[in-house]
Tab-separated table of C-alpha atoms and ligand atoms in Angstrom:
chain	number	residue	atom	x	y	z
A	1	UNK	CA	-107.116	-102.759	-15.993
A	2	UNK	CA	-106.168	-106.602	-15.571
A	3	UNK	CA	-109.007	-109.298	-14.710
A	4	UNK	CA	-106.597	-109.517	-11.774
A	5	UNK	CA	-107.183	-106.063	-10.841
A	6	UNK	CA	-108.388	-105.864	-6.993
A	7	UNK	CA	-107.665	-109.587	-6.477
A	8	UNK	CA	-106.202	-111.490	-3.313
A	9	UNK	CA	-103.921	-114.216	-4.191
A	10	UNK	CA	-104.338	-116.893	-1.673
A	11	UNK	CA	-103.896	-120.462	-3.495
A	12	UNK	CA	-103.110	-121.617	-6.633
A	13	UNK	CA	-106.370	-122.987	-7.659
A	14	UNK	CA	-107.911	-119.194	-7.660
A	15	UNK	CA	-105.751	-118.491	-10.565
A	16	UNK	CA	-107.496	-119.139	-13.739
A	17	UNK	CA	-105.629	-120.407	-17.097
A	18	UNK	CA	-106.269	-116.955	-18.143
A	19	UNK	CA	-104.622	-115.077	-15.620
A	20	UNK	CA	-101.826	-117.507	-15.163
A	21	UNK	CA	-100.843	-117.091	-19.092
A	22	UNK	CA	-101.214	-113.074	-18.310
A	23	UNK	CA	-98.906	-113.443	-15.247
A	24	UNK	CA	-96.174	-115.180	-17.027
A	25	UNK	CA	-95.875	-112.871	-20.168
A	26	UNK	CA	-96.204	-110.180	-17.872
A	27	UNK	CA	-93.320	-111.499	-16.282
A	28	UNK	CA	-91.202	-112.017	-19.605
A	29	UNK	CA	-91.871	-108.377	-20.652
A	30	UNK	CA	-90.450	-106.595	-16.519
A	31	UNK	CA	-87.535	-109.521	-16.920
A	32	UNK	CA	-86.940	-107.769	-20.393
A	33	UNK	CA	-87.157	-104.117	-18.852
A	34	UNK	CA	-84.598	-105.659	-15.695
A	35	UNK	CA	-82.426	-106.825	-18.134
A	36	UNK	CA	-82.622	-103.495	-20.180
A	37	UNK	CA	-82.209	-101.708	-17.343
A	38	UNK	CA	-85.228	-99.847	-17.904
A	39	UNK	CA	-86.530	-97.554	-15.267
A	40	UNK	CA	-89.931	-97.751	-14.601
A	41	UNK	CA	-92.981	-95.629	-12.932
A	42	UNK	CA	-95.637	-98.507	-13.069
A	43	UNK	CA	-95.706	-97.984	-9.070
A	44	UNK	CA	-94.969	-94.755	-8.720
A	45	UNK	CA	-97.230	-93.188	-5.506
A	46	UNK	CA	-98.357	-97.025	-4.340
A	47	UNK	CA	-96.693	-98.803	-1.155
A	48	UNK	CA	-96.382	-102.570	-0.507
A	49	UNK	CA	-96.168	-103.676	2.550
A	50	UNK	CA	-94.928	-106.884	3.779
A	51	UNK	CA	-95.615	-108.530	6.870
A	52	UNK	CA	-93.613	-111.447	7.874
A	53	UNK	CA	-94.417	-113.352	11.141
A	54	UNK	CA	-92.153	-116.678	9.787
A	55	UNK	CA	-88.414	-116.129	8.522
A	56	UNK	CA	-87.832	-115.547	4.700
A	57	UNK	CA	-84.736	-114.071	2.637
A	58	UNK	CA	-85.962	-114.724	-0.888
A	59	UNK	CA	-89.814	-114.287	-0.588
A	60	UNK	CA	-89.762	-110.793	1.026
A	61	UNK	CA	-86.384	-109.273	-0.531
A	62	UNK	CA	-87.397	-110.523	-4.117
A	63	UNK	CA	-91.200	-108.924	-2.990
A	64	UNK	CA	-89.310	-105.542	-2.019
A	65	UNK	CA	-87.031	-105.782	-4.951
A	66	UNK	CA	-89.877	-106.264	-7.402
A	67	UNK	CA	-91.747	-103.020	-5.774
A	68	UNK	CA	-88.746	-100.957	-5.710
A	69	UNK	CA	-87.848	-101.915	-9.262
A	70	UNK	CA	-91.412	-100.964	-10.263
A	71	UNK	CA	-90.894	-97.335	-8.684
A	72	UNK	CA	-93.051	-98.326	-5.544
A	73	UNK	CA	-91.989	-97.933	-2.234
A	74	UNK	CA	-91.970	-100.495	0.604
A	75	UNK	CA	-93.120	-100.808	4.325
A	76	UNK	CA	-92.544	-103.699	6.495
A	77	UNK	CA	-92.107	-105.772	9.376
A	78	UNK	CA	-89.679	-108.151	8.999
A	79	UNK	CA	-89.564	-109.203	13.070
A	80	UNK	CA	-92.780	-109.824	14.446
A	81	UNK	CA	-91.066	-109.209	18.106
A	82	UNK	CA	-90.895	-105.591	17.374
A	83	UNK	CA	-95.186	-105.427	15.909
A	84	UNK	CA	-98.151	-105.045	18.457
A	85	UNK	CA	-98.507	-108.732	17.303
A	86	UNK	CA	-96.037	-109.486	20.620
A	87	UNK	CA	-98.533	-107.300	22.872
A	88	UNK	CA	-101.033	-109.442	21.653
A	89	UNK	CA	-103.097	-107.888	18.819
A	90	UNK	CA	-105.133	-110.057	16.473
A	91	UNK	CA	-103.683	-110.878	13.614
A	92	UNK	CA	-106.973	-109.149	12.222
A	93	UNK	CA	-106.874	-105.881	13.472
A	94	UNK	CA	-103.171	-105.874	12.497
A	95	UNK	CA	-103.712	-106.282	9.189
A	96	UNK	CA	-106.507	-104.294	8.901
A	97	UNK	CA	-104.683	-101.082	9.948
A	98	UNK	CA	-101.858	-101.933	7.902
A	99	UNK	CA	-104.472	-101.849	5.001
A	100	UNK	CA	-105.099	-98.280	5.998
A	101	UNK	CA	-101.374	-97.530	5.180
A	102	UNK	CA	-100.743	-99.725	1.768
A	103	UNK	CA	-101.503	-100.598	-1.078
A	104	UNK	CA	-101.010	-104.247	-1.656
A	105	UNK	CA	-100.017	-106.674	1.194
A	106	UNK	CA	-97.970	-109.419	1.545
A	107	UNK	CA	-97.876	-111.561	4.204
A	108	UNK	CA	-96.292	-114.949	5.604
A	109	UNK	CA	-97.292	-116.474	8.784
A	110	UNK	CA	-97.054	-119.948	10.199
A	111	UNK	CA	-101.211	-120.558	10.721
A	112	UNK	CA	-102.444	-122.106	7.539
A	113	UNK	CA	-105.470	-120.102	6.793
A	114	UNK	CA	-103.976	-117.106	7.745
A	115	UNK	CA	-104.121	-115.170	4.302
A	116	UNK	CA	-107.337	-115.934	3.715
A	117	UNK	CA	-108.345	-114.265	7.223
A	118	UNK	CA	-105.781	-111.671	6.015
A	119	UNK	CA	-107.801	-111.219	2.947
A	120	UNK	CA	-111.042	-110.720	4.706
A	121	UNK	CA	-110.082	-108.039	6.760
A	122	UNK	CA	-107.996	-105.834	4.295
A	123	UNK	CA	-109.549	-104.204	2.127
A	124	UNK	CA	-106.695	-103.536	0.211
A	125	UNK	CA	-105.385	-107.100	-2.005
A	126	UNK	CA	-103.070	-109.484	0.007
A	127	UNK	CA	-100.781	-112.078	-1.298
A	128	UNK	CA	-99.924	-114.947	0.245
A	129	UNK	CA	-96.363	-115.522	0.883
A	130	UNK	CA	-96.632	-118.679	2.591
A	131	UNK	CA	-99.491	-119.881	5.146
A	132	UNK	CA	-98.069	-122.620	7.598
A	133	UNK	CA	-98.244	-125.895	5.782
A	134	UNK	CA	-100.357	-124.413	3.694
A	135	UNK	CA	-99.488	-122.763	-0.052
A	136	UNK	CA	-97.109	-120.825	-1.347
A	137	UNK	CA	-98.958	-119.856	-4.716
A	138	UNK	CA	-96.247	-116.611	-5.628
A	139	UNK	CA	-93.274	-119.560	-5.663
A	140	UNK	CA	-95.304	-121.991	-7.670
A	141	UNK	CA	-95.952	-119.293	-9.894
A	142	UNK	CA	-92.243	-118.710	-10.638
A	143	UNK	CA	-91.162	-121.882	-10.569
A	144	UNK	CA	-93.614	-122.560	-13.397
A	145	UNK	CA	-92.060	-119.542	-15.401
A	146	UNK	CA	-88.857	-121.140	-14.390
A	147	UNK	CA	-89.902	-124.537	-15.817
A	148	UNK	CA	-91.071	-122.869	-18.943
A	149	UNK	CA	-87.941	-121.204	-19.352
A	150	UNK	CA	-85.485	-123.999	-18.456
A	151	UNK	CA	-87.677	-126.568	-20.694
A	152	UNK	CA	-88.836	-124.360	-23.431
A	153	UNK	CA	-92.035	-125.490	-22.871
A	154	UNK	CA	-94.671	-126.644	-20.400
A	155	UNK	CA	-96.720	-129.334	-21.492
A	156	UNK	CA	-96.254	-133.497	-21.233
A	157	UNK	CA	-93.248	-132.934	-18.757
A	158	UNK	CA	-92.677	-135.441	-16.098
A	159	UNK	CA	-91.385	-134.214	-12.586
A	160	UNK	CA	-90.339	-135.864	-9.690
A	161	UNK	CA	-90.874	-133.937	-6.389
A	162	UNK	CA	-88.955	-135.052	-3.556
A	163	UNK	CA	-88.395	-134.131	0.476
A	164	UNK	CA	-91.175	-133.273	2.765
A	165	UNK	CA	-94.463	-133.382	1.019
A	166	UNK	CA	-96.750	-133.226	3.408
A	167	UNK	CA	-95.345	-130.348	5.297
A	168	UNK	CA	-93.647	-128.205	1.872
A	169	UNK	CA	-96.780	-125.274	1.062
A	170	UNK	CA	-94.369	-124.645	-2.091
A	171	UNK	CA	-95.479	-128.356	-3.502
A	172	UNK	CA	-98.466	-127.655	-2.361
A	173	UNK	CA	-99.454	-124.858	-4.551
A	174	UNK	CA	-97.116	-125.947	-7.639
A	175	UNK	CA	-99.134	-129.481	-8.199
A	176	UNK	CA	-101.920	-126.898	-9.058
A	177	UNK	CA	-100.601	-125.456	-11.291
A	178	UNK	CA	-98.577	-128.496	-13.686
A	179	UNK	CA	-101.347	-130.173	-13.594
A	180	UNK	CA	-102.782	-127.880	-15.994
A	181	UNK	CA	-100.442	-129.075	-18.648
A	182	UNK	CA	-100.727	-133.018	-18.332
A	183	UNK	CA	-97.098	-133.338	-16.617
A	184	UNK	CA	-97.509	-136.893	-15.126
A	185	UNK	CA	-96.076	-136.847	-11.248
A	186	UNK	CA	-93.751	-138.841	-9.178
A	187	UNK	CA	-94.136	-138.342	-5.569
A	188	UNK	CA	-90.791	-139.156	-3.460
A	189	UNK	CA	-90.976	-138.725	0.160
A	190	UNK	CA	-89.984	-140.200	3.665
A	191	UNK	CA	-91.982	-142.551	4.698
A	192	UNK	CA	-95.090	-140.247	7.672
A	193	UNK	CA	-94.073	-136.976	4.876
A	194	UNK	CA	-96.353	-138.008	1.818
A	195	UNK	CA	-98.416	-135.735	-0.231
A	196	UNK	CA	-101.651	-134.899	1.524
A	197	UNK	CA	-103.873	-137.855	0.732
A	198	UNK	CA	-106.554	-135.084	-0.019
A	199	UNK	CA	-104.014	-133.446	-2.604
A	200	UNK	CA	-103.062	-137.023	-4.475
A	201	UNK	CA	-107.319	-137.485	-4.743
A	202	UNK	CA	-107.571	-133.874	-6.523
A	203	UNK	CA	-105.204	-134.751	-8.942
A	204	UNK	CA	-106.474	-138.415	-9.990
A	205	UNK	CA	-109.636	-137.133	-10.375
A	206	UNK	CA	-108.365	-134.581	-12.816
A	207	UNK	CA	-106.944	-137.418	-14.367
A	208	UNK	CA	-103.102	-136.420	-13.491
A	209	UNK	CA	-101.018	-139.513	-13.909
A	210	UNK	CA	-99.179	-139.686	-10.323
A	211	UNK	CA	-97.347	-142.253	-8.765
A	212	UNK	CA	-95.528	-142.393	-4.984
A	213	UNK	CA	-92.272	-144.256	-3.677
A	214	UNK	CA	-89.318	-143.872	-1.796
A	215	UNK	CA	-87.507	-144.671	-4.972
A	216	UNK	CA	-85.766	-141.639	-6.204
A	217	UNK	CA	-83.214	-143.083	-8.845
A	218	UNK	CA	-86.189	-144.968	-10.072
A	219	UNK	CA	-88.175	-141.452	-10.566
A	220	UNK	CA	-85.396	-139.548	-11.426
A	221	UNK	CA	-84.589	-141.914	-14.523
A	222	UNK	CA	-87.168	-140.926	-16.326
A	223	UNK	CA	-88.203	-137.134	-14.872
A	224	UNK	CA	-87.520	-133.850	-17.169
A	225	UNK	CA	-87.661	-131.864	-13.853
A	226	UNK	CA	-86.625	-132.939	-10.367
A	227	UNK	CA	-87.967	-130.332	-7.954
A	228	UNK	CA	-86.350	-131.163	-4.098
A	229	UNK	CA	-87.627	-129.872	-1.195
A	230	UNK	CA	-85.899	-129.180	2.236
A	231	UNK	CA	-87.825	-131.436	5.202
A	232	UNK	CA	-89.706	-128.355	7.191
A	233	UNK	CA	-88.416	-128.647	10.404
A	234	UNK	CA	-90.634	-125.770	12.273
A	235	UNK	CA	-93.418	-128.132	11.130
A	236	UNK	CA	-92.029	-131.035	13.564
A	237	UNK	CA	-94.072	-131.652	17.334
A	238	UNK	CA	-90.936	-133.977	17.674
A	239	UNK	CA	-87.075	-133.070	17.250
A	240	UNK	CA	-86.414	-136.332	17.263
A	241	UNK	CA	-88.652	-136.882	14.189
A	242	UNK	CA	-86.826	-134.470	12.122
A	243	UNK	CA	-83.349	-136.347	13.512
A	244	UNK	CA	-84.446	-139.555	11.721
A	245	UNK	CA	-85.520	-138.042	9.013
A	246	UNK	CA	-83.999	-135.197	7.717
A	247	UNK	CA	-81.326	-136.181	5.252
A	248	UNK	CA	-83.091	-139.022	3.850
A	249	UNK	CA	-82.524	-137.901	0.068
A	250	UNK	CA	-79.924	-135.938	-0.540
A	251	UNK	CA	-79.241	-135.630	-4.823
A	252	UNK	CA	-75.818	-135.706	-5.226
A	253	UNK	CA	-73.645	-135.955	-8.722
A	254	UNK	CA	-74.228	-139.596	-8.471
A	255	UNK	CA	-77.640	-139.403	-8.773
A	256	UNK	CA	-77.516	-136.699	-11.371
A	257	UNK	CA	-75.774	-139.182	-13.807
A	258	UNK	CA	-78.169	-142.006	-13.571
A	259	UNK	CA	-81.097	-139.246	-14.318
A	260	UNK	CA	-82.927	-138.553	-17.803
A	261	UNK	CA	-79.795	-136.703	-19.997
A	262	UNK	CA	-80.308	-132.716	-19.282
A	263	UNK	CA	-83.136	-133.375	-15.908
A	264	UNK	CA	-83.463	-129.811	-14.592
A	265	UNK	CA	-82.996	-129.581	-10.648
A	266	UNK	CA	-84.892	-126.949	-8.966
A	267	UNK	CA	-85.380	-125.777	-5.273
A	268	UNK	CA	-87.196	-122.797	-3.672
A	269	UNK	CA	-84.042	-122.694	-1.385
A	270	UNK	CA	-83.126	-122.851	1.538
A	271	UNK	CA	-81.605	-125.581	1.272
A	272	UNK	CA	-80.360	-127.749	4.146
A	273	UNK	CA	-78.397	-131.041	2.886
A	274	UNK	CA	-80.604	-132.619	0.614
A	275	UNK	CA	-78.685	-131.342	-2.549
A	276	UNK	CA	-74.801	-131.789	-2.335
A	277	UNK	CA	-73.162	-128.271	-2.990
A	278	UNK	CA	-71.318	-130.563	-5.954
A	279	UNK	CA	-74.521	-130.360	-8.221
A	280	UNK	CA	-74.637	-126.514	-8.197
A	281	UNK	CA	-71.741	-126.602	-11.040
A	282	UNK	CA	-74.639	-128.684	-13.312
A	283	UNK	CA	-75.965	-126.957	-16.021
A	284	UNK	CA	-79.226	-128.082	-15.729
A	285	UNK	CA	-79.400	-126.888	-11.556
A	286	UNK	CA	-81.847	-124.330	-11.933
A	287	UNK	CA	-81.969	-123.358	-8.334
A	288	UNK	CA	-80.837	-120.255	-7.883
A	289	UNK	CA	-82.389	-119.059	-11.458
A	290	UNK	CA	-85.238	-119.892	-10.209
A	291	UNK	CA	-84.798	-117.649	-7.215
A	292	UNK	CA	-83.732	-114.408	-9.797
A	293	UNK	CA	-87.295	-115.355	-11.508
A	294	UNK	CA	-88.881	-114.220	-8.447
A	295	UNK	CA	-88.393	-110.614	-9.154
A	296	UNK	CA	-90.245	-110.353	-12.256
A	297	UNK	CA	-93.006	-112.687	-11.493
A	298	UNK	CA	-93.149	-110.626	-8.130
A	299	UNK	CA	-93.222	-107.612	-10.362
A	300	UNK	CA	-96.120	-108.643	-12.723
A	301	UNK	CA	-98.265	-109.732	-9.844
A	302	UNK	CA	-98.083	-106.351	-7.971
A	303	UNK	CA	-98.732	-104.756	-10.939
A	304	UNK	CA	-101.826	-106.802	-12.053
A	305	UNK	CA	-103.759	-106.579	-8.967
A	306	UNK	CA	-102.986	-103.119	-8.447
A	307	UNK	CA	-104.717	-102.259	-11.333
A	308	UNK	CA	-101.197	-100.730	-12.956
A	309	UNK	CA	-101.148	-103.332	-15.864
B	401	NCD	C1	-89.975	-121.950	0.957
B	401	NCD	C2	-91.031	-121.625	2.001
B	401	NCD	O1	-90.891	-120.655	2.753
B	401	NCD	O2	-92.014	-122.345	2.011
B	401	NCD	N1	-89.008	-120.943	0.828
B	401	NCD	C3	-89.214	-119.955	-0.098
B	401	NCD	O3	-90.130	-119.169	0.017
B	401	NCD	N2	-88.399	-119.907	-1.158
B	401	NCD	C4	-89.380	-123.294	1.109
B	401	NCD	C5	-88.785	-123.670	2.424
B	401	NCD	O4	-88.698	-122.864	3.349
B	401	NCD	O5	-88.384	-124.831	2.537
């Protein structure tokens, strides 16, 4: 059994260096048996269930895919219109009588906080698969075993994030997680969609080099890894705010060529306009690699806390 056995994971900072190096060669070794075509029985008899009250392709297929590929089977509620959530039931009791039929649970809902309440009334492990504006710890996860795989390596990168950074949960959680191996940080967003002041104070005083602007040519110049984020427009009060704001960087070739030689562009997807469909022909746009590397990340993690690994 795994120290991860019996765990919730709610944030990134939970995860400790230990567990985060287990998750990621975990990972290698199911991306290994994919590519093999291996069949596999690690789940055999357990049931995931995922419960999504905010919309997700990626997240929940690559959560089902990873189950099913593990020999688990899956339950879920994909529309929260057709749950006794829309008659009114606490999120609590919901998930507490969903514990009673899983395993593991995975859930995404739009109230930050609302894994961790998750959490304390399963008492079977839940994941969180995105909390409101809050994390997104399974997607930093892969896009670090993305970054290691892209870059070959992990430590003294520099990466520019860019888009809506006060409202993106998947920047969030990721900041976490490089800042564990030194990468120094360039913050690039609209001006009222800035990193959580909170966030940028964490990571000074763990004495992460970051720096903000609206600047991204300047940041992009010298980044190894541009990550872009789509502005989160369920997160506006305003419509009109999103209007203004929402294709105010948008990486195109242009910008690719006046980047560091070989940047790496990532994404957790969707994307809206803010990278031209032009860049997906560059080899170094990672996005939709990085979306396959959910499955075995996915895989690992429902295997670790399940006690299977
Ligand atoms: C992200 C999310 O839901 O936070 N999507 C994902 O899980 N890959 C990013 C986004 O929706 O912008």
């Amino acid at each position: 059994m795994s120290a991860l056995s019996g765990k919730d994971i709610l944030s990134t900072e939970q995860i400790s260096d230990d567990e985060l190096s287990l998750i990621l060669s975990t990972a290698a070794r199911y991306e290994k048996a994919l590519t093999a075509k291996m069949r596999l029985d690690v789940m055999t008899g357990q049931i995931l269930a995922t419960l999504f009250f905010e919309p997700s392709t990626r997240t929940r297929l690559s959560f089902e895919a990873a189950m099913e590929r593990l020999g688990g089977q899956v339950i879920s509620v994909a529309d929260p219109k057709t749950s006794s959530a829309a008659k009114g039931e606490s999120l609590a009791d919901s998930v507490r009588t969903v514990a009673g039929y899983a395993d593991v649970i995975v859930i995404r809902h739009p109230q930050q906080g609302a894994a961790a309440e998750s959490a304390r009334a399963s008492d079977v492990p839940v994941i969180n698969a995105g909390d409101g504006a809050g994390q997104h710890p399974t997607q930093a996860l892969l896009d670090i075993y993305t970054i290691q795989k892209e870059k070959g390596r992990l430590k003294g990168l520099t990466v520019s994030l860019v888009g809506d950074l006060k409202n993106g949960r998947t920047v969030h959680s990721l900041v976490h997680l490089l800042a564990r191996f030194g990468a120094r940080m360039h913050f690039v967003a609209p001006p009222g969609l800035e990193m959580p002041p909170q966030i940028v104070s964490a990571l000074r005083e763990q004495r992460v080099t970051v720096t903000e602007s609206s600047d991204l040519a300047a940041a992009v110049r010298e980044s190894d890894v541009l990550y872009v984020t789509r502005i989160q427009r369920e997160r506006f009060e305003d419509p009109a705010d999103y209007e203004r704001l929402k294709s105010s960087y948008v990486v195109d070739m242009a910008l690719v060529q006046r980047a560091k030689s070989g940047i790496t562009i990532m994404h957790p997807l969707p994307r809206v306009d803010e990278i031209a469909v032009g860049v997906d022909s560059y080899e170094g746009a990672a996005y939709f690699r990085q979306a396959a590397n959910g499955v075995p990340i996915r895989m690992a993690l429902l295997a670790l806390i399940t006690g299977r690994k």
